[in-house]
Amino acid sequence: MLNEIDNVGKPLQEFGAKHSATGTTIFTVMSALAHQHNAINLSQGFPDFHIDEQLSFLLGEAARTGHNQYAPMAGLPSLRQAIADNFRKRYGLGIDPDNEITITPGATYAIYTAFTAVLQPGDAAILLEPAYDSYIPNIEMNGAKAIPVALSAPDFKVDWNKVKDAITPKTRAIIINTPHNPTGTIWDKSDWDSLADIVRDTNIVILADEVYEQLVFDGLRHYSVLEHPELRQRSFALYSFGKVFNCTGWKMGYAIAPPAFTDAFRKIHQFVSFCVNTPAQFALASHLPTETATPVNMVMQQKRDHFLSLMQKTPFTIRQPALGSYFQIASYERISDMPDMEFAQWLTKEYGVATIPVSAFYKNKKDDKLIRFCFAKKEETLNEALRRLERLSAKQL
Ligand code: PMP
Ligand code: GLN
């Protein structure tokens, strides 16, 4: 009853916390520090090079020709069709653009919306750590409990027994991420089979964060949850155009899920964002079917290789080259004993290179003396960053 709620005497500016991550996200913190110290920003994940000229032309053209009003709630039909065609071409998958695809303002929003569609207060959701920092707050904002399960260092493989042990009758969702931010690992088909074995007799829903699906290197390939017929029936697959077309600031993404899941997703989406940037949808619908001269994975692999060869001249240790994503983690154990947060700040201020401390990807801020570099940068940016890092010497601190 309304009259039972007593807000009298509560301070105007005091709001109850909706989640446990009380600080500012590490991506904002490190990018701001990079800016403040005029450092090269290899922290937050975004490319520093131009987007395809055709794509920027298409965006301008869409605005100029009058596509400036609300788009349909589920997304522009031509964009959803282009996505379905693209998945048929690349994966041989049939996806119904009307009932299985929803365009979203970025993948972070899609993850939040999928959790909101699925979770009820009191539920639990499992995530594998280290993990992208929005997962836990997104779970908690829905009144559910986030259950982190650690990936096994140093290769960051999934320990399936640990995942199994974390499941309780309250578990309603598991979120997974491949290719993985921040470790650059990728799942193979057997990982999906293991997941299927574990959830088979439960009502657990899978959120598959596949935003880096097109950034896989060394001739390997991404396996999508959508290719697993059994898991596909219980999954949301979540994507970002920002990662494919180097336009993270456009904040454009999409969710693919079976019709009943899509229906539940849209029930939330229609009252949170309702629809997504119209000119950007027109631009992407025209651009998606076109072939680029060099596929984005080749571009990024070249950058990874260049970055790795430059890193050899520094005292950082790289245990495993990234197989996917645009991130590389490295150990600074030969340089310093500082906690990783302190080390990343010191490196930004003293050496002019900003990175992300990997402890930020753990709920309990587990510190393994690792930092994450984003190598999605122009060659000259990487060269200058590494020229600065070459000055580091082993155990100078
Ligand atoms: N998931 C992961 C693992 C990410 O690294 C990112 C980074 N941006 C996202 C989701 C979010 O993508 P978007 O920018 O489209 O919200
Ligand atoms: N996903 C990007 C990263 O991991 C950043 C996204 C963000 O700033 N929230 O760096």
mmCIF file of C-alpha atoms in Angstrom, residues 120-365:
data_model
loop_
_atom_site.group_PDB
_atom_site.id
_atom_site.type_symbol
_atom_site.label_atom_id
_atom_site.label_comp_id
_atom_site.label_asym_id
_atom_site.label_seq_id
_atom_site.Cartn_x
_atom_site.Cartn_y
_atom_site.Cartn_z
ATOM 1 C CA GLN A 120 13.677 -12.459 -10.464
ATOM 2 C CA PRO A 121 14.682 -11.200 -7.008
ATOM 3 C CA GLY A 122 16.279 -14.059 -5.071
ATOM 4 C CA ASP A 123 17.598 -15.843 -8.161
ATOM 5 C CA ALA A 124 21.304 -16.517 -8.667
ATOM 6 C CA ALA A 125 23.395 -16.073 -11.810
ATOM 7 C CA ILE A 126 26.850 -17.549 -12.417
ATOM 8 C CA LEU A 127 29.682 -15.734 -14.185
ATOM 9 C CA LEU A 128 33.254 -16.784 -14.908
ATOM 10 C CA GLU A 129 36.001 -14.514 -13.592
ATOM 11 C CA PRO A 130 37.896 -12.486 -14.669
ATOM 12 C CA ALA A 131 34.837 -10.891 -16.292
ATOM 13 C CA TYR A 132 33.677 -7.700 -18.005
ATOM 14 C CA ASP A 133 32.739 -5.390 -15.163
ATOM 15 C CA SER A 134 29.068 -4.850 -16.003
ATOM 16 C CA TYR A 135 27.958 -8.451 -15.379
ATOM 17 C CA ILE A 136 27.821 -8.400 -11.568
ATOM 18 C CA PRO A 137 26.068 -5.014 -11.247
ATOM 19 C CA ASN A 138 23.598 -6.047 -13.968
ATOM 20 C CA ILE A 139 22.713 -9.209 -12.047
ATOM 21 C CA GLU A 140 22.429 -7.378 -8.737
ATOM 22 C CA MET A 141 20.312 -4.553 -10.176
ATOM 23 C CA ASN A 142 17.717 -7.257 -10.772
ATOM 24 C CA GLY A 143 17.731 -8.331 -7.118
ATOM 25 C CA ALA A 144 19.641 -11.523 -7.941
ATOM 26 C CA LYS A 145 22.879 -12.840 -6.490
ATOM 27 C CA ALA A 146 26.015 -12.935 -8.635
ATOM 28 C CA ILE A 147 28.050 -16.121 -8.174
ATOM 29 C CA PRO A 148 31.589 -15.756 -9.554
ATOM 30 C CA VAL A 149 33.488 -18.908 -10.547
ATOM 31 C CA ALA A 150 37.203 -18.456 -11.206
ATOM 32 C CA LEU A 151 38.729 -19.474 -14.510
ATOM 33 C CA SER A 152 41.901 -21.475 -13.915
ATOM 34 C CA ALA A 153 45.120 -19.478 -14.364
ATOM 35 C CA PRO A 154 47.449 -19.417 -16.196
ATOM 36 C CA ASP A 155 45.497 -20.642 -19.256
ATOM 37 C CA PHE A 156 42.087 -19.420 -18.009
ATOM 38 C CA LYS A 157 40.243 -22.588 -18.985
ATOM 39 C CA VAL A 158 36.861 -23.344 -17.442
ATOM 40 C CA ASP A 159 36.952 -25.773 -14.528
ATOM 41 C CA TRP A 160 33.652 -27.515 -15.207
ATOM 42 C CA ASN A 161 33.558 -29.190 -11.796
ATOM 43 C CA LYS A 162 33.677 -25.768 -10.175
ATOM 44 C CA VAL A 163 30.835 -24.521 -12.371
ATOM 45 C CA LYS A 164 28.790 -27.604 -11.538
ATOM 46 C CA ASP A 165 29.418 -27.129 -7.825
ATOM 47 C CA ALA A 166 28.269 -23.495 -8.040
ATOM 48 C CA ILE A 167 24.834 -24.461 -9.372
ATOM 49 C CA THR A 168 21.997 -24.501 -6.817
ATOM 50 C CA PRO A 169 18.201 -24.647 -7.160
ATOM 51 C CA LYS A 170 18.284 -20.830 -7.253
ATOM 52 C CA THR A 171 20.547 -20.656 -10.336
ATOM 53 C CA ARG A 172 18.613 -19.162 -13.247
ATOM 54 C CA ALA A 173 21.349 -17.915 -15.576
ATOM 55 C CA ILE A 174 24.977 -18.402 -16.556
ATOM 56 C CA ILE A 175 26.807 -15.731 -18.538
ATOM 57 C CA ILE A 176 29.811 -16.718 -20.596
ATOM 58 C CA ASN A 177 32.087 -14.676 -22.841
ATOM 59 C CA THR A 178 34.053 -15.941 -25.829
ATOM 60 C CA PRO A 179 36.386 -14.606 -27.228
ATOM 61 C CA HIS A 180 37.192 -13.505 -23.736
ATOM 62 C CA ASN A 181 37.789 -10.069 -22.286
ATOM 63 C CA PRO A 182 40.335 -9.657 -20.686
ATOM 64 C CA THR A 183 42.299 -12.907 -21.268
ATOM 65 C CA GLY A 184 41.955 -13.323 -25.047
ATOM 66 C CA THR A 185 41.055 -17.026 -24.715
ATOM 67 C CA ILE A 186 38.392 -18.636 -26.894
ATOM 68 C CA TRP A 187 36.025 -21.557 -26.374
ATOM 69 C CA ASP A 188 36.128 -24.623 -28.570
ATOM 70 C CA LYS A 189 33.199 -26.862 -29.337
ATOM 71 C CA SER A 190 33.891 -29.133 -26.373
ATOM 72 C CA ASP A 191 33.383 -26.202 -23.966
ATOM 73 C CA TRP A 192 29.854 -25.745 -25.277
ATOM 74 C CA ASP A 193 29.254 -29.513 -24.928
ATOM 75 C CA SER A 194 30.428 -29.388 -21.313
ATOM 76 C CA LEU A 195 28.100 -26.489 -20.607
ATOM 77 C CA ALA A 196 25.207 -28.363 -22.235
ATOM 78 C CA ASP A 197 25.889 -31.423 -20.036
ATOM 79 C CA ILE A 198 25.727 -29.287 -16.908
ATOM 80 C CA VAL A 199 22.519 -27.371 -17.648
ATOM 81 C CA ARG A 200 20.612 -30.156 -19.438
ATOM 82 C CA ASP A 201 18.118 -30.949 -16.663
ATOM 83 C CA THR A 202 17.780 -27.430 -15.294
ATOM 84 C CA ASN A 203 15.914 -24.254 -16.272
ATOM 85 C CA ILE A 204 19.165 -22.283 -16.495
ATOM 86 C CA VAL A 205 19.304 -19.685 -19.264
ATOM 87 C CA ILE A 206 22.618 -18.975 -21.021
ATOM 88 C CA LEU A 207 23.777 -15.467 -21.898
ATOM 89 C CA ALA A 208 26.545 -15.795 -24.478
ATOM 90 C CA ASP A 209 28.510 -12.560 -24.761
ATOM 91 C CA GLU A 210 30.041 -12.966 -28.223
ATOM 92 C CA VAL A 211 30.938 -9.344 -28.923
ATOM 93 C CA TYR A 212 34.432 -10.304 -30.170
ATOM 94 C CA GLU A 213 33.156 -13.160 -32.386
ATOM 95 C CA GLN A 214 34.922 -11.769 -35.466
ATOM 96 C CA LEU A 215 38.226 -11.125 -33.704
ATOM 97 C CA VAL A 216 39.777 -14.606 -33.685
ATOM 98 C CA PHE A 217 43.357 -15.227 -34.773
ATOM 99 C CA ASP A 218 45.844 -17.861 -35.985
ATOM 100 C CA GLY A 219 43.386 -19.580 -38.313
ATOM 101 C CA LEU A 220 41.146 -20.552 -35.377
ATOM 102 C CA ARG A 221 37.439 -19.925 -35.447
ATOM 103 C CA HIS A 222 34.741 -18.733 -33.106
ATOM 104 C CA TYR A 223 32.133 -21.253 -32.036
ATOM 105 C CA SER A 224 28.831 -19.549 -31.352
ATOM 106 C CA VAL A 225 26.253 -20.777 -28.891
ATOM 107 C CA LEU A 226 23.858 -20.507 -31.832
ATOM 108 C CA GLU A 227 25.698 -23.387 -33.515
ATOM 109 C CA HIS A 228 24.874 -25.684 -30.613
ATOM 110 C CA PRO A 229 21.309 -26.829 -31.360
ATOM 111 C CA GLU A 230 20.611 -27.882 -27.788
ATOM 112 C CA LEU A 231 22.009 -24.761 -26.098
ATOM 113 C CA ARG A 232 20.546 -22.411 -28.675
ATOM 114 C CA GLN A 233 17.081 -23.250 -27.313
ATOM 115 C CA ARG A 234 18.013 -21.750 -23.938
ATOM 116 C CA SER A 235 20.329 -18.896 -24.905
ATOM 117 C CA PHE A 236 20.593 -15.218 -25.610
ATOM 118 C CA ALA A 237 23.557 -14.465 -27.913
ATOM 119 C CA LEU A 238 24.751 -10.875 -27.625
ATOM 120 C CA TYR A 239 26.730 -8.832 -30.155
ATOM 121 C CA SER A 240 28.206 -5.378 -30.707
ATOM 122 C CA PHE A 241 28.712 -3.567 -34.011
ATOM 123 C CA GLY A 242 31.287 -1.451 -32.196
ATOM 124 C CA LYS A 243 33.780 -4.334 -32.251
ATOM 125 C CA VAL A 244 33.182 -5.356 -35.848
ATOM 126 C CA PHE A 245 33.200 -1.957 -37.506
ATOM 127 C CA ASN A 246 35.518 -0.148 -35.060
ATOM 128 C CA CYS A 247 32.736 2.215 -33.997
ATOM 129 C CA THR A 248 32.426 1.592 -30.242
ATOM 130 C CA GLY A 249 31.046 5.119 -29.764
ATOM 131 C CA TRP A 250 28.019 4.349 -31.896
ATOM 132 C CA LYS A 251 26.818 1.988 -29.147
ATOM 133 C CA MET A 252 25.007 -0.332 -31.533
ATOM 134 C CA GLY A 253 24.443 -4.033 -30.919
ATOM 135 C CA TYR A 254 21.879 -6.812 -31.065
ATOM 136 C CA ALA A 255 20.497 -9.828 -29.277
ATOM 137 C CA ILE A 256 19.656 -13.137 -30.949
ATOM 138 C CA ALA A 257 17.402 -15.543 -29.042
ATOM 139 C CA PRO A 258 14.548 -18.012 -29.612
ATOM 140 C CA PRO A 259 11.116 -16.387 -30.143
ATOM 141 C CA ALA A 260 9.865 -16.780 -26.547
ATOM 142 C CA PHE A 261 13.120 -15.322 -25.206
ATOM 143 C CA THR A 262 13.037 -12.500 -27.748
ATOM 144 C CA ASP A 263 9.480 -11.740 -26.710
ATOM 145 C CA ALA A 264 10.512 -11.471 -23.041
ATOM 146 C CA PHE A 265 13.539 -9.356 -24.033
ATOM 147 C CA ARG A 266 11.402 -6.916 -26.014
ATOM 148 C CA LYS A 267 8.933 -6.613 -23.106
ATOM 149 C CA ILE A 268 11.774 -4.966 -21.181
ATOM 150 C CA HIS A 269 13.434 -3.156 -24.093
ATOM 151 C CA GLN A 270 10.214 -1.400 -25.155
ATOM 152 C CA PHE A 271 10.099 0.448 -21.819
ATOM 153 C CA VAL A 272 13.802 1.131 -21.319
ATOM 154 C CA SER A 273 15.054 2.381 -24.667
ATOM 155 C CA PHE A 274 12.065 1.526 -26.910
ATOM 156 C CA CYS A 275 14.214 1.781 -30.033
ATOM 157 C CA VAL A 276 17.713 2.513 -31.269
ATOM 158 C CA ASN A 277 19.430 5.307 -33.255
ATOM 159 C CA THR A 278 17.725 5.340 -36.669
ATOM 160 C CA PRO A 279 20.451 6.734 -38.986
ATOM 161 C CA ALA A 280 22.993 4.300 -37.541
ATOM 162 C CA GLN A 281 20.626 1.401 -38.253
ATOM 163 C CA PHE A 282 20.209 2.518 -41.863
ATOM 164 C CA ALA A 283 23.966 2.869 -42.251
ATOM 165 C CA LEU A 284 24.677 -0.570 -40.786
ATOM 166 C CA ALA A 285 21.930 -2.233 -42.848
ATOM 167 C CA SER A 286 23.580 -0.988 -46.059
ATOM 168 C CA HIS A 287 27.137 -1.626 -44.908
ATOM 169 C CA LEU A 288 26.799 -5.094 -43.396
ATOM 170 C CA PRO A 289 26.388 -6.976 -46.697
ATOM 171 C CA THR A 290 29.490 -5.362 -48.235
ATOM 172 C CA GLU A 291 32.888 -7.087 -48.092
ATOM 173 C CA THR A 292 35.856 -5.182 -46.702
ATOM 174 C CA ALA A 293 39.230 -5.503 -48.417
ATOM 175 C CA THR A 294 40.878 -6.853 -45.260
ATOM 176 C CA PRO A 295 38.647 -8.651 -42.746
ATOM 177 C CA VAL A 296 38.715 -7.197 -39.239
ATOM 178 C CA ASN A 297 40.336 -10.331 -37.758
ATOM 179 C CA MET A 298 43.296 -9.978 -40.161
ATOM 180 C CA VAL A 299 43.680 -6.314 -39.261
ATOM 181 C CA MET A 300 43.613 -7.115 -35.548
ATOM 182 C CA GLN A 301 45.895 -10.150 -35.841
ATOM 183 C CA GLN A 302 48.505 -7.966 -37.506
ATOM 184 C CA LYS A 303 48.203 -5.517 -34.623
ATOM 185 C CA ARG A 304 48.454 -8.312 -32.056
ATOM 186 C CA ASP A 305 51.577 -9.694 -33.754
ATOM 187 C CA HIS A 306 53.174 -6.269 -33.964
ATOM 188 C CA PHE A 307 52.344 -5.587 -30.320
ATOM 189 C CA LEU A 308 53.748 -8.961 -29.199
ATOM 190 C CA SER A 309 56.998 -8.481 -31.088
ATOM 191 C CA LEU A 310 57.446 -5.023 -29.504
ATOM 192 C CA MET A 311 56.630 -6.395 -26.045
ATOM 193 C CA GLN A 312 59.614 -8.752 -26.303
ATOM 194 C CA LYS A 313 61.871 -5.765 -25.753
ATOM 195 C CA THR A 314 60.249 -5.046 -22.373
ATOM 196 C CA PRO A 315 60.446 -6.914 -19.049
ATOM 197 C CA PHE A 316 56.750 -7.856 -19.203
ATOM 198 C CA THR A 317 55.959 -11.588 -19.363
ATOM 199 C CA ILE A 318 53.335 -12.858 -21.763
ATOM 200 C CA ARG A 319 52.335 -16.436 -20.960
ATOM 201 C CA GLN A 320 49.873 -16.898 -23.775
ATOM 202 C CA PRO A 321 49.258 -14.734 -26.853
ATOM 203 C CA ALA A 322 45.636 -13.629 -27.186
ATOM 204 C CA LEU A 323 43.746 -15.955 -29.543
ATOM 205 C CA GLY A 324 40.808 -13.577 -29.792
ATOM 206 C CA SER A 325 39.433 -10.145 -28.685
ATOM 207 C CA TYR A 326 41.686 -7.099 -28.888
ATOM 208 C CA PHE A 327 43.267 -7.490 -25.513
ATOM 209 C CA GLN A 328 46.528 -8.973 -24.286
ATOM 210 C CA ILE A 329 47.275 -9.621 -20.645
ATOM 211 C CA ALA A 330 50.842 -9.454 -19.378
ATOM 212 C CA SER A 331 52.531 -10.057 -16.050
ATOM 213 C CA TYR A 332 54.728 -7.341 -14.541
ATOM 214 C CA GLU A 333 56.166 -9.651 -11.880
ATOM 215 C CA ARG A 334 59.704 -9.032 -13.175
ATOM 216 C CA ILE A 335 59.232 -5.270 -12.878
ATOM 217 C CA SER A 336 57.444 -4.615 -9.612
ATOM 218 C CA ASP A 337 55.705 -6.075 -6.557
ATOM 219 C CA MET A 338 53.129 -3.289 -6.431
ATOM 220 C CA PRO A 339 49.412 -4.182 -6.383
ATOM 221 C CA ASP A 340 48.116 -4.077 -9.965
ATOM 222 C CA MET A 341 45.901 -0.998 -9.476
ATOM 223 C CA GLU A 342 48.846 0.932 -8.115
ATOM 224 C CA PHE A 343 51.137 -0.374 -10.852
ATOM 225 C CA ALA A 344 48.716 0.653 -13.632
ATOM 226 C CA GLN A 345 48.435 4.158 -12.171
ATOM 227 C CA TRP A 346 52.204 4.413 -11.757
ATOM 228 C CA LEU A 347 52.786 3.266 -15.332
ATOM 229 C CA THR A 348 50.333 5.888 -16.605
ATOM 230 C CA LYS A 349 51.881 8.722 -14.627
ATOM 231 C CA GLU A 350 55.566 7.827 -14.904
ATOM 232 C CA TYR A 351 55.794 6.113 -18.298
ATOM 233 C CA GLY A 352 52.800 7.613 -20.101
ATOM 234 C CA VAL A 353 51.057 4.346 -20.974
ATOM 235 C CA ALA A 354 47.622 3.510 -19.556
ATOM 236 C CA THR A 355 46.439 -0.108 -19.108
ATOM 237 C CA ILE A 356 43.781 -1.908 -17.070
ATOM 238 C CA PRO A 357 44.653 -3.759 -13.830
ATOM 239 C CA VAL A 358 43.153 -7.253 -14.169
ATOM 240 C CA SER A 359 41.961 -7.251 -10.517
ATOM 241 C CA ALA A 360 39.174 -4.929 -11.728
ATOM 242 C CA PHE A 361 37.634 -7.968 -13.451
ATOM 243 C CA TYR A 362 37.198 -9.833 -10.140
ATOM 244 C CA LYS A 363 34.519 -9.213 -7.507
ATOM 245 C CA ASN A 364 37.072 -9.718 -4.724
ATOM 246 C CA LYS A 365 39.752 -7.744 -6.647
#
